[in-house]
Amino acid sequence: EAQVTQNPRYLITVTGKKLTVTCSQNMNHEYMSWYRQDPGLGLRQIYYSMNVEVTDKGDVPEGYKVSRKEKRNFPLILESPSPNQTSLYFCASSYGQDRSYEQYFGPGTRLTVT
Amino acid sequence: SQQGEEDPQALSIQEGENATMNCSYKTSINNLQWYRQNSGRGLVHLILIRSNEREKHSGRLRVTLDTSKKSSSLLITASRAADTASYFCATVPQNRDDKIIFGKGTRLHILP
């Protein structure tokens, strides 16, 4: 089954404790992206990747890192989480590098930073 | 308003009625995409309409695009309880350096 998986689905952590949210897709998609969703603000793009070893900042990249060493994986790293990073995070992927196709979203990771 | 702004913010209609949601944007686009999100879950793609297209259909869904007005609409006909969800438009700019923008969404509630 074609899908985007994220782990963990729920995470409660403390300020400053490094964490990684994994994202994997089995559709051989070139484009992958991370979003955060906050009430009243909609979805905002954090980082995206057009292909392996190619990443770029979205609208809200501060406090986040990503890497794209393999085509299927696109982990999101929070080196020193802060309470303002409490949010619902989504990973997405799509075919091609020119954003001409629909995105497939993962189920989301609900992160709470205390 | 920001690119990819949906209107209305919330909509309640009776089951069986049609629901229309609108999306406005500011810059030239490559394509515009509509997604559905059930409470707290991942977004599901509904329809993608390219800048050279004016209308697309998928089942009970109809999307129109007016590039001169920089707006799109999503029509759901003969609504069902299962259509209760939030609906988002995402605009993909023509300029590859510009970011994909999601609107804040329209919350649709279908009343039994």
PDB file of C-alpha atoms in Angstrom:
ATOM      1  CA  GLU A   1       0.000   0.000   0.000  1.00  0.00           C
ATOM      2  CA  ALA A   2       1.320   3.423  -1.003  1.00  0.00           C
ATOM      3  CA  GLN A   3       1.829   5.462   2.113  1.00  0.00           C
ATOM      4  CA  VAL A   4       3.775   7.996   4.116  1.00  0.00           C
ATOM      5  CA  THR A   5       4.620   6.908   7.634  1.00  0.00           C
ATOM      6  CA  GLN A   6       5.691   9.034  10.555  1.00  0.00           C
ATOM      7  CA  ASN A   7       7.050   8.080  13.937  1.00  0.00           C
ATOM      8  CA  PRO A   8       6.313   8.677  16.672  1.00  0.00           C
ATOM      9  CA  ARG A   9       2.647   9.635  16.390  1.00  0.00           C
ATOM     10  CA  TYR A  10       2.626  11.306  19.787  1.00  0.00           C
ATOM     11  CA  LEU A  11       5.537  12.747  21.739  1.00  0.00           C
ATOM     12  CA  ILE A  12       5.787  14.687  24.965  1.00  0.00           C
ATOM     13  CA  THR A  13       9.223  16.031  25.737  1.00  0.00           C
ATOM     14  CA  VAL A  14      10.989  18.714  27.730  1.00  0.00           C
ATOM     15  CA  THR A  15      12.642  21.907  26.584  1.00  0.00           C
ATOM     16  CA  GLY A  16      16.104  21.372  25.179  1.00  0.00           C
ATOM     17  CA  LYS A  17      16.004  17.614  24.724  1.00  0.00           C
ATOM     18  CA  LYS A  18      16.932  16.789  21.142  1.00  0.00           C
ATOM     19  CA  LEU A  19      14.425  14.740  19.202  1.00  0.00           C
ATOM     20  CA  THR A  20      13.913  13.316  15.743  1.00  0.00           C
ATOM     21  CA  VAL A  21      10.638  12.640  13.973  1.00  0.00           C
ATOM     22  CA  THR A  22      11.049  10.121  11.196  1.00  0.00           C
ATOM     23  CA  CYS A  23       9.238  10.168   7.866  1.00  0.00           C
ATOM     24  CA  SER A  24       9.318   7.477   5.230  1.00  0.00           C
ATOM     25  CA  GLN A  25       7.493   7.007   1.913  1.00  0.00           C
ATOM     26  CA  ASN A  26       7.285   3.913  -0.274  1.00  0.00           C
ATOM     27  CA  MET A  27       6.246   5.603  -3.523  1.00  0.00           C
ATOM     28  CA  ASN A  28       9.715   6.536  -4.814  1.00  0.00           C
ATOM     29  CA  HIS A  29       8.745  10.206  -4.685  1.00  0.00           C
ATOM     30  CA  GLU A  30      11.358  12.852  -5.297  1.00  0.00           C
ATOM     31  CA  TYR A  31       9.657  15.668  -3.389  1.00  0.00           C
ATOM     32  CA  MET A  32       9.222  15.531   0.378  1.00  0.00           C
ATOM     33  CA  SER A  33       8.165  18.194   2.820  1.00  0.00           C
ATOM     34  CA  TRP A  34       7.473  18.930   6.472  1.00  0.00           C
ATOM     35  CA  TYR A  35       4.602  21.087   7.708  1.00  0.00           C
ATOM     36  CA  ARG A  36       3.364  22.195  11.059  1.00  0.00           C
ATOM     37  CA  GLN A  37      -0.272  22.870  11.775  1.00  0.00           C
ATOM     38  CA  ASP A  38      -1.373  25.258  14.491  1.00  0.00           C
ATOM     39  CA  PRO A  39      -4.896  26.441  15.345  1.00  0.00           C
ATOM     40  CA  GLY A  40      -5.798  29.551  13.413  1.00  0.00           C
ATOM     41  CA  LEU A  41      -2.606  29.438  11.349  1.00  0.00           C
ATOM     42  CA  GLY A  42      -3.264  26.552   9.003  1.00  0.00           C
ATOM     43  CA  LEU A  43      -0.380  24.513   7.599  1.00  0.00           C
ATOM     44  CA  ARG A  44       2.993  26.138   7.276  1.00  0.00           C
ATOM     45  CA  GLN A  45       5.918  24.589   5.476  1.00  0.00           C
ATOM     46  CA  ILE A  46       9.063  24.007   7.523  1.00  0.00           C
ATOM     47  CA  TYR A  47      11.491  22.429   5.055  1.00  0.00           C
ATOM     48  CA  TYR A  48      11.252  20.642   1.765  1.00  0.00           C
ATOM     49  CA  SER A  49      13.442  18.484  -0.420  1.00  0.00           C
ATOM     50  CA  MET A  50      13.361  18.136  -4.188  1.00  0.00           C
ATOM     51  CA  ASN A  51      15.609  15.074  -4.187  1.00  0.00           C
ATOM     52  CA  VAL A  52      18.357  13.253  -2.322  1.00  0.00           C
ATOM     53  CA  GLU A  53      20.874  15.627  -0.719  1.00  0.00           C
ATOM     54  CA  VAL A  54      18.779  18.646  -1.773  1.00  0.00           C
ATOM     55  CA  THR A  55      16.898  20.487   0.971  1.00  0.00           C
ATOM     56  CA  ASP A  56      15.522  23.996   1.262  1.00  0.00           C
ATOM     57  CA  LYS A  57      13.826  26.191   3.817  1.00  0.00           C
ATOM     58  CA  GLY A  58      10.113  26.700   3.910  1.00  0.00           C
ATOM     59  CA  ASP A  59       8.272  29.493   5.671  1.00  0.00           C
ATOM     60  CA  VAL A  60       9.122  28.555   9.263  1.00  0.00           C
ATOM     61  CA  PRO A  61      12.497  26.757   9.348  1.00  0.00           C
ATOM     62  CA  GLU A  62      13.871  28.287  12.551  1.00  0.00           C
ATOM     63  CA  GLY A  63      14.639  25.674  15.200  1.00  0.00           C
ATOM     64  CA  TYR A  64      14.435  22.724  12.797  1.00  0.00           C
ATOM     65  CA  LYS A  65      16.862  20.677  10.737  1.00  0.00           C
ATOM     66  CA  VAL A  66      16.300  18.058   8.081  1.00  0.00           C
ATOM     67  CA  SER A  67      18.369  15.660   6.026  1.00  0.00           C
ATOM     68  CA  ARG A  68      17.720  13.654   2.879  1.00  0.00           C
ATOM     69  CA  LYS A  69      20.351  10.949   2.616  1.00  0.00           C
ATOM     70  CA  GLU A  70      17.997   8.434   1.045  1.00  0.00           C
ATOM     71  CA  LYS A  71      15.088   9.001  -1.282  1.00  0.00           C
ATOM     72  CA  ARG A  72      12.521   7.366   0.971  1.00  0.00           C
ATOM     73  CA  ASN A  73      13.425   9.057   4.270  1.00  0.00           C
ATOM     74  CA  PHE A  74      13.182  12.670   5.396  1.00  0.00           C
ATOM     75  CA  PRO A  75      13.670  13.032   9.155  1.00  0.00           C
ATOM     76  CA  LEU A  76      12.842  16.234  11.034  1.00  0.00           C
ATOM     77  CA  ILE A  77      15.266  17.127  13.795  1.00  0.00           C
ATOM     78  CA  LEU A  78      14.645  19.499  16.677  1.00  0.00           C
ATOM     79  CA  GLU A  79      18.070  20.107  18.237  1.00  0.00           C
ATOM     80  CA  SER A  80      16.761  22.060  21.214  1.00  0.00           C
ATOM     81  CA  PRO A  81      12.958  21.998  21.322  1.00  0.00           C
ATOM     82  CA  SER A  82      11.080  24.883  22.883  1.00  0.00           C
ATOM     83  CA  PRO A  83       7.432  25.182  23.950  1.00  0.00           C
ATOM     84  CA  ASN A  84       6.589  27.252  20.842  1.00  0.00           C
ATOM     85  CA  GLN A  85       7.343  24.145  18.784  1.00  0.00           C
ATOM     86  CA  THR A  86       4.389  22.361  20.341  1.00  0.00           C
ATOM     87  CA  SER A  87       2.328  21.552  17.280  1.00  0.00           C
ATOM     88  CA  LEU A  88       0.926  18.927  14.942  1.00  0.00           C
ATOM     89  CA  TYR A  89       3.534  17.960  12.346  1.00  0.00           C
ATOM     90  CA  PHE A  90       2.923  16.429   8.951  1.00  0.00           C
ATOM     91  CA  CYS A  91       5.294  14.910   6.460  1.00  0.00           C
ATOM     92  CA  ALA A  92       4.255  14.786   2.810  1.00  0.00           C
ATOM     93  CA  SER A  93       5.653  13.517  -0.464  1.00  0.00           C
ATOM     94  CA  SER A  94       4.868  13.892  -4.143  1.00  0.00           C
ATOM     95  CA  TYR A  95       6.071  12.710  -7.500  1.00  0.00           C
ATOM     96  CA  GLY A  96       8.604  14.730  -9.439  1.00  0.00           C
ATOM     97  CA  GLN A  97      10.633  17.804  -8.607  1.00  0.00           C
ATOM     98  CA  ASP A  98       8.488  20.568 -10.005  1.00  0.00           C
ATOM     99  CA  ARG A  99       5.556  20.362  -7.544  1.00  0.00           C
ATOM    100  CA  SER A 100       3.132  19.578 -10.349  1.00  0.00           C
ATOM    101  CA  TYR A 101       1.521  16.662  -8.552  1.00  0.00           C
ATOM    102  CA  GLU A 102      -0.559  16.149  -5.458  1.00  0.00           C
ATOM    103  CA  GLN A 103       1.026  15.561  -2.086  1.00  0.00           C
ATOM    104  CA  TYR A 104       0.508  12.443   0.013  1.00  0.00           C
ATOM    105  CA  PHE A 105       0.433  13.173   3.713  1.00  0.00           C
ATOM    106  CA  GLY A 106       1.460  11.107   6.685  1.00  0.00           C
ATOM    107  CA  PRO A 107      -0.872  10.640   9.676  1.00  0.00           C
ATOM    108  CA  GLY A 108       0.775  13.379  11.725  1.00  0.00           C
ATOM    109  CA  THR A 109       2.919  13.630  14.841  1.00  0.00           C
ATOM    110  CA  ARG A 110       1.516  15.510  17.793  1.00  0.00           C
ATOM    111  CA  LEU A 111       4.417  17.057  19.693  1.00  0.00           C
ATOM    112  CA  THR A 112       4.179  18.696  23.099  1.00  0.00           C
ATOM    113  CA  VAL A 113       7.207  20.480  24.518  1.00  0.00           C
ATOM    114  CA  THR A 114       6.984  21.374  28.212  1.00  0.00           C
TER     115      THR A 114
ATOM    116  CA  SER B   1      -5.086  38.390   2.976  1.00  0.00           C
ATOM    117  CA  GLN B   2      -2.466  35.716   2.562  1.00  0.00           C
ATOM    118  CA  GLN B   3      -2.175  33.546  -0.488  1.00  0.00           C
ATOM    119  CA  GLY B   4      -4.455  30.511  -0.393  1.00  0.00           C
ATOM    120  CA  GLU B   5      -7.139  32.084   1.767  1.00  0.00           C
ATOM    121  CA  GLU B   6     -10.335  30.043   2.073  1.00  0.00           C
ATOM    122  CA  ASP B   7     -13.759  31.488   2.474  1.00  0.00           C
ATOM    123  CA  PRO B   8     -15.903  30.948   4.481  1.00  0.00           C
ATOM    124  CA  GLN B   9     -13.993  29.916   7.585  1.00  0.00           C
ATOM    125  CA  ALA B  10     -16.869  27.700   8.663  1.00  0.00           C
ATOM    126  CA  LEU B  11     -19.985  26.363   6.976  1.00  0.00           C
ATOM    127  CA  SER B  12     -22.918  24.346   8.304  1.00  0.00           C
ATOM    128  CA  ILE B  13     -25.458  22.882   5.899  1.00  0.00           C
ATOM    129  CA  GLN B  14     -28.147  20.223   5.904  1.00  0.00           C
ATOM    130  CA  GLU B  15     -27.353  16.781   4.555  1.00  0.00           C
ATOM    131  CA  GLY B  16     -28.211  16.646   0.880  1.00  0.00           C
ATOM    132  CA  GLU B  17     -27.470  20.306   0.211  1.00  0.00           C
ATOM    133  CA  ASN B  18     -24.530  21.571  -1.817  1.00  0.00           C
ATOM    134  CA  ALA B  19     -21.495  23.147  -0.175  1.00  0.00           C
ATOM    135  CA  THR B  20     -19.302  25.740  -1.856  1.00  0.00           C
ATOM    136  CA  MET B  21     -15.928  26.888  -0.601  1.00  0.00           C
ATOM    137  CA  ASN B  22     -13.703  29.509  -2.137  1.00  0.00           C
ATOM    138  CA  CYS B  23      -9.968  30.078  -2.248  1.00  0.00           C
ATOM    139  CA  SER B  24      -8.213  33.289  -3.228  1.00  0.00           C
ATOM    140  CA  TYR B  25      -4.551  33.731  -3.955  1.00  0.00           C
ATOM    141  CA  LYS B  26      -2.149  36.467  -4.989  1.00  0.00           C
ATOM    142  CA  THR B  27       0.646  35.283  -7.273  1.00  0.00           C
ATOM    143  CA  SER B  28       0.701  33.352 -10.543  1.00  0.00           C
ATOM    144  CA  ILE B  29       0.299  29.667  -9.955  1.00  0.00           C
ATOM    145  CA  ASN B  30       1.442  26.419 -11.524  1.00  0.00           C
ATOM    146  CA  ASN B  31      -1.475  24.544  -9.983  1.00  0.00           C
ATOM    147  CA  LEU B  32      -3.935  24.668  -7.128  1.00  0.00           C
ATOM    148  CA  GLN B  33      -4.804  21.695  -4.958  1.00  0.00           C
ATOM    149  CA  TRP B  34      -7.721  20.947  -2.649  1.00  0.00           C
ATOM    150  CA  TYR B  35      -7.363  18.705   0.387  1.00  0.00           C
ATOM    151  CA  ARG B  36      -9.683  17.339   3.059  1.00  0.00           C
ATOM    152  CA  GLN B  37      -8.722  16.794   6.675  1.00  0.00           C
ATOM    153  CA  ASN B  38     -10.771  14.887   9.203  1.00  0.00           C
ATOM    154  CA  SER B  39     -10.201  16.082  12.743  1.00  0.00           C
ATOM    155  CA  GLY B  40      -6.509  15.846  13.661  1.00  0.00           C
ATOM    156  CA  ARG B  41      -5.704  13.430  10.855  1.00  0.00           C
ATOM    157  CA  GLY B  42      -3.538  13.667   7.765  1.00  0.00           C
ATOM    158  CA  LEU B  43      -4.665  15.610   4.738  1.00  0.00           C
ATOM    159  CA  VAL B  44      -6.160  13.717   1.830  1.00  0.00           C
ATOM    160  CA  HIS B  45      -5.810  15.022  -1.685  1.00  0.00           C
ATOM    161  CA  LEU B  46      -9.090  15.716  -3.498  1.00  0.00           C
ATOM    162  CA  ILE B  47      -8.428  17.496  -6.788  1.00  0.00           C
ATOM    163  CA  LEU B  48      -5.508  19.229  -8.487  1.00  0.00           C
ATOM    164  CA  ILE B  49      -6.289  21.834 -11.119  1.00  0.00           C
ATOM    165  CA  ARG B  50      -3.562  23.269 -13.322  1.00  0.00           C
ATOM    166  CA  SER B  51      -3.299  26.907 -14.336  1.00  0.00           C
ATOM    167  CA  ASN B  52      -4.439  26.177 -17.894  1.00  0.00           C
ATOM    168  CA  GLU B  53      -7.567  24.340 -16.709  1.00  0.00           C
ATOM    169  CA  ARG B  54     -10.861  25.964 -15.780  1.00  0.00           C
ATOM    170  CA  GLU B  55     -12.887  23.127 -14.297  1.00  0.00           C
ATOM    171  CA  LYS B  56     -12.379  19.594 -12.997  1.00  0.00           C
ATOM    172  CA  HIS B  57     -14.723  17.002 -11.620  1.00  0.00           C
ATOM    173  CA  SER B  58     -14.290  14.015  -9.369  1.00  0.00           C
ATOM    174  CA  GLY B  59     -17.429  12.229  -8.252  1.00  0.00           C
ATOM    175  CA  ARG B  60     -19.498  14.738  -6.264  1.00  0.00           C
ATOM    176  CA  LEU B  61     -16.677  17.282  -6.310  1.00  0.00           C
ATOM    177  CA  ARG B  62     -16.328  20.109  -8.795  1.00  0.00           C
ATOM    178  CA  VAL B  63     -13.436  22.558  -8.778  1.00  0.00           C
ATOM    179  CA  THR B  64     -13.238  25.718 -10.833  1.00  0.00           C
ATOM    180  CA  LEU B  65     -10.297  28.015 -11.376  1.00  0.00           C
ATOM    181  CA  ASP B  66     -10.408  31.644 -12.483  1.00  0.00           C
ATOM    182  CA  THR B  67      -6.854  32.840 -12.991  1.00  0.00           C
ATOM    183  CA  SER B  68      -7.997  36.352 -13.921  1.00  0.00           C
ATOM    184  CA  LYS B  69      -9.605  36.715 -10.482  1.00  0.00           C
ATOM    185  CA  LYS B  70      -6.977  34.548  -8.797  1.00  0.00           C
ATOM    186  CA  SER B  71      -9.621  32.402  -7.203  1.00  0.00           C
ATOM    187  CA  SER B  72     -10.879  28.833  -7.087  1.00  0.00           C
ATOM    188  CA  SER B  73     -13.983  27.199  -5.731  1.00  0.00           C
ATOM    189  CA  LEU B  74     -14.761  23.713  -4.497  1.00  0.00           C
ATOM    190  CA  LEU B  75     -18.342  22.502  -4.810  1.00  0.00           C
ATOM    191  CA  ILE B  76     -19.523  19.390  -3.000  1.00  0.00           C
ATOM    192  CA  THR B  77     -22.903  18.272  -4.267  1.00  0.00           C
ATOM    193  CA  ALA B  78     -25.478  16.221  -2.369  1.00  0.00           C
ATOM    194  CA  SER B  79     -23.510  16.464   0.871  1.00  0.00           C
ATOM    195  CA  ARG B  80     -23.285  13.569   3.305  1.00  0.00           C
ATOM    196  CA  ALA B  81     -22.438  13.332   6.999  1.00  0.00           C
ATOM    197  CA  ALA B  82     -19.069  11.844   6.002  1.00  0.00           C
ATOM    198  CA  ASP B  83     -18.192  15.113   4.238  1.00  0.00           C
ATOM    199  CA  THR B  84     -17.879  16.806   7.634  1.00  0.00           C
ATOM    200  CA  ALA B  85     -14.217  17.871   7.682  1.00  0.00           C
ATOM    201  CA  SER B  86     -11.893  20.799   7.099  1.00  0.00           C
ATOM    202  CA  TYR B  87     -11.043  21.667   3.517  1.00  0.00           C
ATOM    203  CA  PHE B  88      -7.830  23.370   2.463  1.00  0.00           C
ATOM    204  CA  CYS B  89      -6.554  24.818  -0.744  1.00  0.00           C
ATOM    205  CA  ALA B  90      -2.851  24.809  -1.529  1.00  0.00           C
ATOM    206  CA  THR B  91      -1.388  27.095  -4.167  1.00  0.00           C
ATOM    207  CA  VAL B  92       1.778  26.064  -5.977  1.00  0.00           C
ATOM    208  CA  PRO B  93       3.431  29.193  -7.414  1.00  0.00           C
ATOM    209  CA  GLN B  94       4.785  29.312 -10.941  1.00  0.00           C
ATOM    210  CA  ASN B  95       8.067  30.641  -9.602  1.00  0.00           C
ATOM    211  CA  ARG B  96       9.919  27.606  -8.267  1.00  0.00           C
ATOM    212  CA  ASP B  97      11.604  29.723  -5.603  1.00  0.00           C
ATOM    213  CA  ASP B  98       8.256  30.612  -4.045  1.00  0.00           C
ATOM    214  CA  LYS B  99       6.782  28.323  -1.433  1.00  0.00           C
ATOM    215  CA  ILE B 100       3.616  26.230  -1.535  1.00  0.00           C
ATOM    216  CA  ILE B 101       1.001  28.049   0.538  1.00  0.00           C
ATOM    217  CA  PHE B 102      -1.877  26.401   2.366  1.00  0.00           C
ATOM    218  CA  GLY B 103      -4.858  28.413   3.466  1.00  0.00           C
ATOM    219  CA  LYS B 104      -6.335  28.248   6.955  1.00  0.00           C
ATOM    220  CA  GLY B 105      -9.168  26.062   5.753  1.00  0.00           C
ATOM    221  CA  THR B 106     -12.954  25.919   5.742  1.00  0.00           C
ATOM    222  CA  ARG B 107     -14.592  23.824   8.473  1.00  0.00           C
ATOM    223  CA  LEU B 108     -17.603  22.108   6.943  1.00  0.00           C
ATOM    224  CA  HIS B 109     -20.267  20.607   9.169  1.00  0.00           C
ATOM    225  CA  ILE B 110     -23.053  18.538   7.636  1.00  0.00           C
ATOM    226  CA  LEU B 111     -26.188  18.500   9.781  1.00  0.00           C
ATOM    227  CA  PRO B 112     -28.328  15.323   9.772  1.00  0.00           C
TER     228      PRO B 112
END
